Amino acid sequence: MNNTKAYAAVSATAPLAAATIARREPTPHDVQIEILFCGVCHSDLHTVRDEWSSVMPTVYPCVPGHEIVGRVTRVGSAVTSHKPGDMVGVGCLVDSDHICPSCQAHDEQFCPEATFAYNSPDKHQTAAVTYGGYSESIVVDERFVLRIPKNLDPAGVAPLLCAGITTYSPIRRWGDISGKKVGVVGLGGLGHMGVKFTKAFGAKVVVFTTSPGKKDDALHLGADEVIISTDARQMKQHAGTFDYILNTVSADHDINAYIQMLGLDGNITLVGIPEKPLPVAAFALLFGRRSLSGSLIGGIRETQEMLDFCGEKNITADVEIIPIQQVNEAYERLLKSDVKYRFSIDMASLKK
Amino acid sequence: MNNTKAYAAVSATAPLAAATIARREPTPHDVQIEILFCGVCHSDLHTVRDEWSSVMPTVYPCVPGHEIVGRVTRVGSAVTSHKPGDMVGVGCLVDSDHICPSCQAHDEQFCPEATFAYNSPDKHQTAAVTYGGYSESIVVDERFVLRIPKNLDPAGVAPLLCAGITTYSPIRRWGDISGKKVGVVGLGGLGHMGVKFTKAFGAKVVVFTTSPGKKDDALHLGADEVIISTDARQMKQHAGTFDYILNTVSADHDINAYIQMLGLDGNITLVGIPEKPLPVAAFALLFGRRSLSGSLIGGIRETQEMLDFCGEKNITADVEIIPIQQVNEAYERLLKSDVKYRFSIDMASLKK
């Protein structure tokens, strides 16, 4: 076991603070990674504060972080796909059973035995639960370690491991959006990646936002048009015209207003998780034969495909780099949507 | 104009009663039909009582009925597809604009200018709105008149024109359900057709019902298994195992309980219209990448395909034949689900 510096919360009400955790010695199939950057995802905050207690109660101490980019420092004797010095990434998934139908279909995120980067039972029993990327280093099974294209900036790559794949996967699965009218609801960490991907795939991209102040930002990110969703006139004008809408909002909102924007056989996919159930009007679904779906990150193969696509198109997240010492303040700013568009923690700060 | 006997409601609180209405003289493209049977759909009751006033207010007098089977008595000079003596059907749709994208795609039900069998602005201006099948006869554009297979009993065919196509269309659109585990929620007019169709397409059919008393009926109709949806143990045992669920319930119900029944990429399609919005938990959609859709009857081409399929497989609705004089009582029984599984009005009773 190796002692490793990290930032941890010891209870739902405690701030994150410096801590020392144990990491396992790499097994023959493991890759040891020095973490360079870790993105700050809203899920980190939900978990640290035990806000998903009914579904996934938090075990403390909790070390969050699942948008991890780093450099390989050691590999186990059987590892063939990575070598020391490689730039690599780790996302939400760090293990699965490899035998269930979901794993066979390369959808490891739905494996009943999936191990997540943090707050997930640790099969190696180094601790009760896994510890995430707010840490100097991590040890991960080679099958869950992603290759990072050399041309991309590591700080901006980190959020691709969650925000990137979360938005890329549903867009790709919907089908060919080239030339289609596609909406992106919300312009935060997920939404700004949604704009970049839908644009890269050739859609006519329309951003829905409640904040008129975000209009220029949306256009700058590549949106063709911006609809202020509180403006009934604008909403009515676009009703029934969208082929597909990616809904990244996790605050409570009127989902029917967006369902009404869809044309015949249109689909709206949720990738955020609002706390309360969304009241869905059946009429809105029946008339237009519309559908409402959910999508959860993506499998490992699809995540690598997304990273390779980003390398090819030179896509990264827009980030504000912070030292780990500012992470509690960053959480408060996250709650006020005061970030463009993702915090990326420079892990060199942890060594200080 | 021809005076025609009918049953009409003059207000939201009035019972249906004998009335005389005008039907237009057939134009060159029209088919005049003597109505033999008309099914009683829950939509008839909703419309008669103005229960959808916020979406589609009812214009009185109201003559409901859109599950119409009859015999051609006259055809216009340009009619080529039907001739006097033919057994034909008319469903929810009696006209559309024929030029919009929905019409081009044979989805006339989504045409912005679609004319429905009743309570729809009458383009021929015979009256303010169209009058439906609770009537001796009807005059309909030949393109909206369906051929009825000769081997089928007309009383049992009538409900196919709405309950039949409403359940057939989403099942066919989902894809090949042969060998799949498919659920049907509710065992009323729509649900019992859902069981017949899913069975005919080779699925393993499981009926969800709140009434243990309906178990034998469901098995008799062709279900392979019945789940009492109020039994938490049974529900838990089947969680995550369904490929597709057809939800025919229009009463308020816990949709999340059924979403949880779906496996990876599973879909549940609503064909009933609950009055209140359904609270949908995002977690249930995200984990399993599930989807919730709506479907509304079907286009004319698809309705003919359904009727031909029923002819081939000898499928009709299970009906209780009533005289028109009992229609108000039938509505009360409908509200108590006291019918197996559809009332079919014998229109000969109107001549008395």
XYZ file of C-alpha atoms in Angstrom:
704
model
C 0.000 0.000 0.000
C 1.127 3.499 -0.784
C 0.225 6.564 1.195
C -1.089 9.245 -1.101
C -2.052 12.868 -0.594
C -5.701 13.655 -1.281
C -8.580 16.001 -0.474
C -11.406 14.349 1.420
C -14.661 15.169 3.190
C -15.261 13.392 6.482
C -19.006 14.099 6.647
C -21.858 15.565 4.598
C -21.342 18.931 6.275
C -17.533 19.065 6.409
C -15.531 20.970 3.789
C -13.032 19.044 1.712
C -9.623 19.113 3.385
C -6.145 17.623 3.018
C -5.977 13.943 3.948
C -3.750 10.940 3.435
C -5.250 7.854 1.801
C -3.919 4.432 0.839
C -3.601 3.306 -2.776
C -2.946 -0.351 -3.577
C 0.310 -1.646 -5.027
C -0.326 -2.189 -8.755
C -1.398 -5.765 -9.514
C -0.084 -7.343 -12.760
C -3.064 -5.751 -14.589
C -2.900 -2.305 -12.979
C -1.644 1.052 -14.137
C -0.361 3.586 -11.593
C -1.020 7.176 -12.622
C 0.313 10.499 -11.346
C -2.731 12.766 -11.556
C -2.098 16.103 -13.300
C -5.636 17.510 -13.549
C -9.027 16.535 -12.207
C -12.268 18.193 -13.335
C -14.939 19.239 -10.833
C -18.264 17.595 -11.687
C -21.588 18.448 -10.014
C -21.780 14.764 -9.028
C -18.732 15.336 -6.818
C -20.658 17.947 -4.863
C -23.830 15.797 -4.680
C -21.811 12.871 -3.341
C -19.664 14.853 -0.893
C -22.838 16.336 0.599
C -24.710 12.999 0.510
C -27.467 14.520 -1.621
C -28.143 11.215 -3.394
C -28.469 9.327 -0.108
C -31.682 7.609 -1.158
C -30.029 6.026 -4.196
C -26.304 5.988 -3.434
C -25.509 6.911 0.181
C -22.043 8.361 0.676
C -19.431 6.496 2.698
C -16.917 8.778 4.478
C -14.169 9.759 4.168
C -15.120 10.664 0.607
C -12.512 11.559 -2.034
C -14.423 12.653 -5.140
C -13.208 13.237 -8.704
C -13.852 11.229 -11.878
C -12.441 13.494 -14.580
C -8.851 12.400 -14.236
C -5.897 13.088 -16.497
C -2.368 12.059 -15.632
C 0.851 10.376 -16.594
C 1.605 6.684 -16.181
C 4.294 6.124 -13.544
C 4.275 2.304 -13.250
C 2.520 -0.614 -14.907
C 1.904 -4.189 -13.722
C 3.779 -7.037 -15.371
C 0.841 -8.092 -17.574
C -0.072 -4.613 -18.801
C 0.271 -4.258 -22.561
C -1.793 -1.209 -23.505
C -0.021 1.499 -21.500
C 3.564 2.292 -20.505
C 5.271 4.724 -18.128
C 5.221 8.281 -19.470
C 1.955 7.889 -21.390
C -0.677 10.592 -20.957
C -3.853 8.793 -19.872
C -7.333 9.433 -18.530
C -9.704 7.782 -16.066
C -13.401 8.571 -15.930
C -16.369 7.413 -13.880
C -15.660 3.702 -14.311
C -12.686 1.823 -12.848
C -13.903 -1.792 -13.019
C -16.786 -4.086 -14.019
C -17.472 -7.828 -14.186
C -16.653 -8.174 -17.906
C -19.119 -11.040 -18.322
C -22.626 -9.572 -18.032
C -24.675 -8.614 -21.124
C -23.926 -4.906 -20.558
C -20.169 -5.529 -20.464
C -20.418 -7.775 -23.539
C -22.186 -4.866 -25.272
C -19.393 -2.461 -24.176
C -21.817 -0.662 -21.853
C -19.829 -1.210 -18.667
C -21.656 1.697 -17.010
C -24.705 -0.561 -16.703
C -22.830 -3.589 -15.353
C -24.448 -4.610 -12.047
C -20.932 -5.032 -10.635
C -19.538 -1.785 -12.054
C -17.016 -0.061 -9.812
C -17.125 3.722 -10.016
C -14.160 6.011 -9.452
C -15.354 7.004 -5.992
C -17.878 5.979 -3.340
C -18.150 2.500 -4.840
C -17.355 -0.738 -2.954
C -13.630 -1.353 -3.436
C -13.059 -4.888 -4.746
C -9.399 -4.646 -3.786
C -10.405 -3.762 -0.217
C -7.781 -1.051 0.068
C -10.607 0.857 1.749
C -14.370 0.405 2.120
C -15.015 2.439 -0.999
C -13.000 3.684 -3.946
C -11.298 7.059 -3.765
C -11.409 9.411 -6.731
C -9.187 11.888 -8.471
C -8.780 14.691 -5.912
C -5.492 13.000 -5.171
C -1.839 12.802 -6.230
C -2.146 9.396 -7.818
C -4.478 6.519 -8.577
C -4.141 2.832 -9.468
C -6.573 1.481 -12.081
C -7.082 -1.737 -14.048
C -5.580 -1.168 -17.492
C -8.908 -1.861 -19.232
C -10.336 1.313 -17.675
C -7.398 3.560 -18.565
C -7.953 5.720 -21.663
C -5.393 7.034 -24.144
C -5.252 10.842 -24.412
C -4.472 12.380 -27.824
C -1.115 14.158 -27.637
C -2.331 17.398 -29.240
C -4.860 18.191 -26.507
C -4.280 20.371 -23.426
C -4.533 18.095 -20.346
C -6.401 20.647 -18.178
C -9.163 20.896 -20.795
C -9.169 17.154 -21.455
C -10.018 16.220 -17.850
C -13.748 17.161 -18.127
C -14.066 15.052 -21.288
C -13.881 11.967 -19.074
C -17.334 12.696 -17.646
C -18.952 15.832 -19.153
C -17.551 14.871 -22.551
C -18.729 11.273 -22.751
C -22.044 12.123 -21.034
C -22.961 14.421 -23.913
C -21.159 12.602 -26.751
C -22.815 9.229 -26.136
C -26.510 10.208 -26.469
C -25.813 12.421 -29.485
C -24.030 9.568 -31.294
C -26.654 7.022 -30.341
C -29.501 9.195 -31.596
C -28.061 8.896 -35.104
C -26.697 11.204 -37.772
C -27.513 14.762 -36.656
C -25.776 16.384 -39.612
C -28.105 19.073 -40.994
C -30.691 18.434 -38.269
C -32.079 21.074 -35.930
C -30.728 20.167 -32.519
C -31.309 21.869 -29.186
C -29.042 21.979 -26.159
C -30.783 22.936 -22.908
C -28.501 24.610 -20.380
C -25.033 26.029 -20.879
C -22.959 24.674 -18.020
C -20.256 21.999 -17.922
C -22.389 19.476 -19.815
C -24.193 21.953 -22.055
C -21.079 23.631 -23.403
C -19.715 20.223 -24.404
C -23.097 19.438 -25.976
C -22.766 22.553 -28.132
C -19.235 21.633 -29.208
C -20.175 18.065 -30.151
C -23.459 18.832 -31.931
C -21.648 21.542 -33.894
C -18.784 19.188 -34.732
C -21.313 16.648 -36.049
C -22.791 19.240 -38.392
C -26.115 20.040 -36.725
C -27.884 23.385 -36.709
C -27.369 24.037 -32.993
C -29.824 26.019 -30.897
C -29.080 26.715 -27.232
C -31.941 27.125 -24.754
C -30.998 29.217 -21.754
C -32.821 31.187 -19.074
C -29.985 33.742 -19.003
C -29.952 36.389 -21.766
C -26.387 37.120 -20.607
C -25.260 33.727 -21.946
C -26.302 34.457 -25.526
C -22.947 35.735 -26.754
C -21.129 32.914 -24.995
C -23.375 30.341 -26.671
C -22.779 31.831 -30.110
C -19.055 32.001 -29.401
C -19.061 28.291 -28.501
C -20.606 27.512 -31.872
C -24.374 27.747 -31.438
C -26.237 28.955 -34.523
C -29.063 30.418 -32.492
C -30.063 31.045 -28.875
C -33.578 30.837 -27.439
C -34.307 32.529 -24.128
C -36.559 29.850 -22.685
C -38.480 32.280 -20.486
C -39.632 34.176 -23.592
C -42.975 32.589 -24.534
C -42.963 34.210 -27.959
C -39.583 32.722 -28.922
C -40.576 29.334 -27.554
C -43.856 29.305 -29.482
C -42.105 30.296 -32.688
C -39.834 27.223 -32.509
C -42.466 24.753 -31.232
C -42.504 21.428 -33.063
C -39.346 22.120 -35.072
C -36.541 20.208 -33.328
C -35.296 16.772 -34.354
C -33.394 16.190 -31.151
C -32.778 17.987 -27.870
C -30.012 17.276 -25.366
C -31.219 18.338 -21.929
C -28.324 18.988 -19.559
C -30.265 20.762 -16.810
C -30.288 19.195 -13.362
C -32.249 21.961 -11.650
C -36.045 21.599 -11.560
C -37.527 22.795 -14.844
C -40.611 22.476 -17.047
C -39.784 19.499 -19.242
C -43.079 19.796 -21.175
C -41.998 23.159 -22.567
C -39.065 21.392 -24.238
C -41.031 18.300 -25.302
C -43.303 20.722 -27.182
C -40.281 21.991 -29.124
C -39.825 18.564 -30.758
C -41.105 17.702 -34.203
C -42.562 14.357 -35.283
C -40.689 11.426 -33.707
C -38.400 13.908 -31.947
C -36.454 12.852 -28.878
C -35.244 14.729 -25.832
C -32.548 13.026 -23.781
C -31.874 13.818 -20.146
C -28.274 13.679 -18.975
C -28.724 15.746 -15.825
C -30.519 14.364 -12.795
C -33.072 16.775 -11.326
C -33.730 15.976 -7.683
C -37.526 15.847 -7.990
C -39.510 13.817 -10.547
C -40.333 15.765 -13.727
C -44.085 16.041 -14.390
C -44.561 14.849 -17.985
C -47.799 15.590 -19.838
C -48.880 12.550 -21.849
C -50.489 14.759 -24.530
C -47.092 16.273 -25.338
C -45.652 12.809 -25.982
C -48.621 11.353 -27.907
C -49.074 14.272 -30.290
C -45.902 14.097 -32.338
C -45.004 10.586 -31.191
C -42.191 12.107 -29.182
C -39.914 10.427 -26.684
C -38.055 11.273 -23.507
C -34.907 9.275 -22.769
C -32.095 9.132 -20.301
C -28.422 8.504 -20.938
C -25.652 7.786 -18.457
C -22.005 8.525 -19.340
C -20.833 5.863 -21.831
C -18.846 2.643 -22.047
C -15.061 2.474 -22.171
C -14.833 1.795 -25.905
C -17.156 4.720 -26.617
C -15.149 6.969 -24.265
C -11.971 6.181 -26.188
C -13.815 6.877 -29.454
C -14.901 10.253 -28.029
C -11.345 11.121 -26.959
C -9.983 10.180 -30.390
C -12.702 12.314 -32.017
C -11.713 15.228 -29.761
C -8.081 14.769 -30.780
C -9.052 14.829 -34.442
C -11.300 17.908 -34.100
C -9.166 19.601 -31.434
C -12.036 19.687 -28.926
C -11.496 20.223 -25.205
C -13.614 21.676 -22.422
C -13.333 25.374 -21.560
C -11.887 25.314 -18.064
C -10.903 27.547 -15.185
C -7.824 26.045 -13.577
C -7.823 26.145 -9.779
C -5.514 24.887 -7.043
C -7.030 22.156 -4.847
C -7.055 24.613 -1.933
C -9.874 26.510 -3.701
C -12.134 23.516 -4.243
C -14.654 24.377 -1.493
C -15.019 27.877 -2.910
C -15.385 26.324 -6.370
C -18.310 24.216 -5.101
C -20.100 27.371 -3.946
C -19.478 29.021 -7.308
C -20.719 25.862 -9.061
C -24.029 26.212 -7.220
C -24.316 29.723 -8.649
C -23.293 28.542 -12.170
C -20.354 30.910 -11.810
C -17.883 29.014 -13.990
C -17.048 28.915 -17.685
C -17.546 26.013 -17.963
C -15.717 23.561 -15.760
C -13.213 23.830 -12.946
C -10.079 21.785 -13.562
C -7.932 21.226 -10.478
C -4.196 21.507 -11.048
C -2.972 18.619 -8.903
C 0.534 20.059 -8.645
C -1.079 22.268 -5.979
C -1.556 19.218 -3.756
C 2.184 18.720 -3.451
C 2.656 22.127 -1.819
C -77.973 17.430 -47.496
C -79.446 14.279 -45.994
C -81.119 14.078 -42.635
C -79.665 11.256 -40.626
C -80.567 9.713 -37.285
C -77.892 9.986 -34.627
C -77.256 10.077 -30.893
C -75.926 13.396 -29.661
C -75.105 15.249 -26.466
C -76.195 18.891 -26.313
C -73.976 19.867 -23.375
C -71.217 18.500 -21.139
C -73.794 17.418 -18.580
C -76.533 16.120 -20.883
C -76.916 12.398 -21.632
C -76.637 11.256 -25.224
C -80.084 11.225 -26.851
C -81.715 10.696 -30.220
C -81.171 13.577 -32.651
C -81.309 14.314 -36.335
C -78.165 15.589 -38.038
C -77.291 16.584 -41.590
C -74.825 14.609 -43.709
C -73.492 16.084 -46.942
C -74.371 14.751 -50.379
C -71.359 12.673 -51.521
C -68.895 14.722 -53.578
C -67.190 12.954 -56.532
C -64.517 11.705 -54.061
C -66.847 10.646 -51.256
C -68.131 7.315 -50.033
C -71.513 7.108 -48.282
C -71.647 4.380 -45.666
C -74.522 2.767 -43.782
C -73.076 2.258 -40.307
C -73.533 -1.267 -38.896
C -71.445 -1.104 -35.723
C -69.623 1.618 -33.819
C -67.269 0.908 -30.930
C -67.372 2.949 -27.724
C -63.981 4.514 -27.018
C -63.057 6.289 -23.792
C -62.284 9.341 -25.946
C -65.997 9.498 -26.822
C -66.810 9.923 -23.152
C -64.010 12.465 -22.575
C -65.242 14.545 -25.515
C -68.966 14.296 -24.740
C -68.250 15.535 -21.211
C -65.749 18.177 -22.385
C -63.014 16.682 -20.209
C -60.278 17.708 -22.657
C -61.492 21.302 -22.757
C -58.017 22.758 -22.232
C -56.665 21.018 -25.343
C -59.700 20.305 -27.506
C -62.884 22.006 -26.262
C -66.083 20.258 -27.298
C -68.521 21.935 -29.666
C -72.175 20.913 -29.111
C -74.191 19.145 -30.290
C -71.592 16.391 -30.137
C -72.008 13.073 -31.975
C -69.092 10.861 -30.932
C -67.857 7.571 -32.388
C -64.713 6.783 -34.373
C -64.718 3.003 -34.524
C -67.038 2.685 -37.475
C -67.858 -0.359 -39.561
C -70.474 -0.314 -42.293
C -71.510 -1.048 -45.828
C -71.016 1.272 -48.789
C -74.363 2.561 -50.098
C -73.196 5.145 -52.671
C -69.934 6.388 -54.120
C -69.023 9.640 -55.860
C -68.274 9.605 -59.575
C -64.490 9.712 -59.122
C -64.272 6.993 -56.478
C -62.217 4.006 -57.599
C -61.262 2.152 -54.440
C -64.709 1.288 -53.045
C -68.081 0.263 -54.471
C -71.619 -0.153 -53.124
C -71.954 -3.271 -50.988
C -68.321 -3.270 -49.755
C -67.754 -3.737 -46.037
C -65.622 -0.771 -44.941
C -64.303 0.969 -41.863
C -63.699 4.553 -40.748
C -61.513 5.424 -37.793
C -60.398 8.615 -36.064
C -59.322 10.360 -39.275
C -61.646 11.522 -42.060
C -59.444 14.070 -43.861
C -56.027 15.785 -43.951
C -54.169 18.221 -46.193
C -52.237 15.525 -48.112
C -49.282 17.870 -48.687
C -47.557 18.385 -45.314
C -44.511 16.308 -44.285
C -46.675 14.158 -41.964
C -49.088 13.311 -44.791
C -46.185 12.621 -47.132
C -44.879 10.204 -44.509
C -48.317 8.524 -44.252
C -48.765 9.879 -40.736
C -51.976 11.780 -41.412
C -52.798 11.783 -37.691
C -50.114 14.447 -37.226
C -51.201 16.633 -40.138
C -51.845 20.158 -38.805
C -55.021 20.200 -40.932
C -56.192 16.703 -39.967
C -59.946 16.350 -39.666
C -61.046 13.885 -37.005
C -64.238 11.834 -37.117
C -65.964 14.073 -34.585
C -65.574 17.453 -32.878
C -63.208 18.643 -35.614
C -63.858 21.716 -37.815
C -65.896 20.479 -40.780
C -64.232 21.549 -44.038
C -67.452 20.807 -45.918
C -69.341 23.125 -43.551
C -72.258 20.753 -43.236
C -72.044 21.718 -39.566
C -69.537 23.555 -37.378
C -67.814 20.314 -36.491
C -67.737 16.765 -37.791
C -70.202 14.221 -36.446
C -69.032 10.707 -35.633
C -70.315 7.183 -35.850
C -73.175 7.113 -33.340
C -75.313 7.558 -36.426
C -77.100 5.681 -39.206
C -74.701 6.772 -41.909
C -71.623 8.817 -42.677
C -70.011 10.366 -45.765
C -66.217 10.178 -45.965
C -63.484 10.977 -48.492
C -62.511 7.666 -50.126
C -58.893 8.016 -49.012
C -60.003 7.643 -45.391
C -62.221 4.615 -45.954
C -60.607 1.286 -45.043
C -61.227 -2.171 -46.512
C -62.466 -4.760 -43.995
C -61.360 -8.375 -44.457
C -64.399 -10.523 -45.297
C -63.662 -13.234 -42.738
C -63.954 -10.938 -39.715
C -67.060 -10.308 -37.606
C -68.067 -6.640 -38.092
C -69.040 -6.039 -34.440
C -65.556 -7.103 -33.308
C -63.853 -5.240 -36.138
C -65.248 -1.830 -35.138
C -62.839 -1.328 -32.186
C -59.873 -2.138 -34.424
C -60.353 1.272 -36.055
C -59.139 3.020 -32.885
C -58.147 0.566 -30.116
C -56.597 -1.712 -32.731
C -54.427 0.783 -34.566
C -53.548 2.604 -31.319
C -51.869 -0.533 -30.003
C -50.661 -2.023 -33.306
C -48.761 1.077 -34.435
C -46.356 1.515 -31.483
C -45.670 -2.219 -31.296
C -44.726 -2.345 -34.998
C -42.671 0.812 -34.793
C -40.672 -0.451 -31.838
C -39.293 -3.203 -34.048
C -39.315 -6.992 -34.110
C -40.704 -8.134 -30.741
C -40.571 -11.826 -31.634
C -39.023 -13.656 -28.679
C -38.773 -10.441 -26.636
C -40.223 -9.954 -23.165
C -43.014 -7.460 -23.637
C -45.334 -5.969 -21.036
C -48.867 -4.680 -21.480
C -50.082 -2.400 -18.696
C -53.844 -2.450 -18.189
C -56.401 -4.880 -19.571
C -59.186 -2.743 -20.983
C -60.174 -1.948 -24.554
C -56.632 -0.974 -25.549
C -54.816 -3.462 -23.329
C -56.669 -6.531 -24.560
C -55.786 -5.579 -28.156
C -52.183 -5.043 -27.023
C -52.117 -8.614 -25.700
C -53.541 -10.019 -28.941
C -51.058 -8.142 -31.129
C -47.928 -8.725 -29.036
C -48.845 -12.421 -28.877
C -49.450 -12.537 -32.642
C -46.006 -11.017 -33.217
C -44.386 -13.764 -31.157
C -43.449 -11.938 -27.960
C -43.397 -13.386 -24.468
C -46.350 -11.349 -23.207
C -46.695 -10.252 -19.596
C -49.779 -8.361 -18.452
C -49.542 -5.888 -15.575
C -52.833 -5.398 -13.780
C -53.962 -4.090 -10.404
C -56.859 -6.607 -10.379
C -56.008 -10.197 -9.376
C -59.453 -11.069 -10.803
C -58.206 -10.317 -14.314
C -55.436 -12.934 -14.219
C -57.398 -15.750 -15.855
C -58.817 -13.389 -18.478
C -55.332 -12.200 -19.370
C -54.035 -15.749 -19.737
C -57.091 -16.649 -21.780
C -56.408 -13.705 -24.127
C -52.916 -15.050 -24.727
C -50.681 -13.593 -22.025
C -47.855 -15.865 -20.922
C -47.705 -14.355 -17.463
C -49.546 -11.865 -15.280
C -47.986 -9.513 -12.729
C -50.173 -7.978 -10.062
C -48.637 -4.520 -10.076
C -49.557 -3.807 -6.455
C -47.434 -6.775 -5.331
C -43.993 -5.285 -4.603
C -42.357 -8.707 -4.511
C -43.560 -9.646 -8.009
C -42.581 -6.238 -9.367
C -39.089 -6.448 -7.868
C -38.585 -9.942 -9.263
C -39.199 -8.699 -12.826
C -37.371 -5.346 -12.508
C -35.021 -4.573 -15.373
C -36.148 -7.511 -17.530
C -38.530 -6.051 -20.135
C -37.538 -5.073 -23.661
C -40.695 -3.115 -24.308
C -43.842 -2.123 -22.435
C -47.090 -0.879 -23.941
C -48.830 1.296 -21.360
C -52.564 1.564 -22.016
C -53.591 3.082 -18.682
C -55.230 6.487 -18.723
C -55.929 6.655 -14.982
C -53.260 8.251 -12.789
C -50.552 5.707 -12.002
C -46.922 5.411 -10.918
C -45.066 5.416 -14.231
C -41.675 5.015 -12.530
C -42.672 1.579 -11.262
C -43.018 0.470 -14.903
C -39.929 2.315 -16.139
C -37.995 0.278 -13.555
C -39.267 -2.906 -15.204
C -37.348 -2.086 -18.407
C -33.966 -3.543 -19.243
C -31.113 -1.730 -21.015
C -32.408 0.547 -23.788
C -35.958 -0.532 -22.981
C -38.894 1.608 -24.010
C -42.329 2.172 -22.529
C -44.893 3.754 -24.825
C -47.959 5.583 -23.576
C -51.135 5.244 -25.612
C -53.542 6.331 -22.886
C -53.772 9.955 -21.793
C -53.786 10.377 -18.014
C -55.376 13.678 -17.036
C -52.534 14.829 -14.777
C -48.855 14.971 -15.740
C -46.927 11.815 -14.816
C -44.018 12.470 -12.430
C -40.982 10.835 -14.076
C -37.825 10.172 -12.041
C -34.748 11.015 -14.119
C -32.699 8.321 -12.351
C -35.044 5.639 -13.702
C -34.411 6.833 -17.276
C -30.650 7.403 -16.989
C -29.815 4.068 -15.362
C -30.633 1.648 -18.145
C -30.763 4.325 -20.840
C -34.509 3.833 -20.961
C -37.085 5.860 -22.826
C -40.691 6.921 -22.450
C -42.637 7.586 -25.648
C -46.094 8.454 -26.787
C -47.987 7.123 -29.762
C -51.240 8.352 -31.284
C -53.420 6.015 -33.379
C -51.704 5.517 -36.765
C -51.827 6.676 -40.362
C -54.295 5.380 -42.945
C -51.820 3.082 -44.701
C -50.791 1.582 -41.379
C -54.441 1.152 -40.353
C -55.127 -0.821 -43.550
C -52.011 -2.907 -42.866
C -53.335 -3.616 -39.357
C -56.758 -4.640 -40.690
C -55.165 -6.934 -43.263
C -52.997 -8.457 -40.539
C -56.123 -9.026 -38.413
C -57.784 -10.708 -41.378
C -54.808 -12.983 -41.836
C -54.558 -13.884 -38.139
C -58.307 -13.790 -37.475
C -57.980 -11.093 -34.818
C -60.921 -8.995 -33.643
C -61.738 -7.206 -30.414
C -63.754 -8.969 -27.727
C -66.960 -6.963 -27.619
C -70.235 -6.662 -25.789
C -72.864 -5.648 -28.327
C -75.328 -3.028 -27.080
C -78.222 -1.114 -28.610
C -77.652 2.653 -28.889
C -80.332 3.190 -26.239
C -77.935 1.734 -23.644
C -74.999 3.986 -24.473
C -75.315 6.246 -21.413
C -75.354 3.210 -19.142
C -72.367 1.858 -21.065
C -70.431 5.064 -20.294
C -71.040 4.546 -16.581
C -69.892 0.941 -16.847
C -66.817 2.097 -18.818
C -65.849 4.303 -15.892
C -65.952 1.214 -13.664
C -64.003 -0.875 -16.229
C -67.069 -3.109 -16.336
C -66.718 -4.315 -19.923
C -64.905 -7.148 -21.679
C -63.383 -5.388 -23.471
C -65.193 -2.936 -25.688
C -68.806 -1.975 -26.233
C -69.860 -2.226 -29.862
C -73.101 -0.428 -30.695
C -75.408 -2.293 -33.058
C -76.625 0.583 -35.209
C -79.700 -1.333 -36.354
C -81.063 -0.273 -32.951
C -81.095 3.356 -34.122
C -83.698 2.603 -36.764
C -86.221 1.506 -34.140
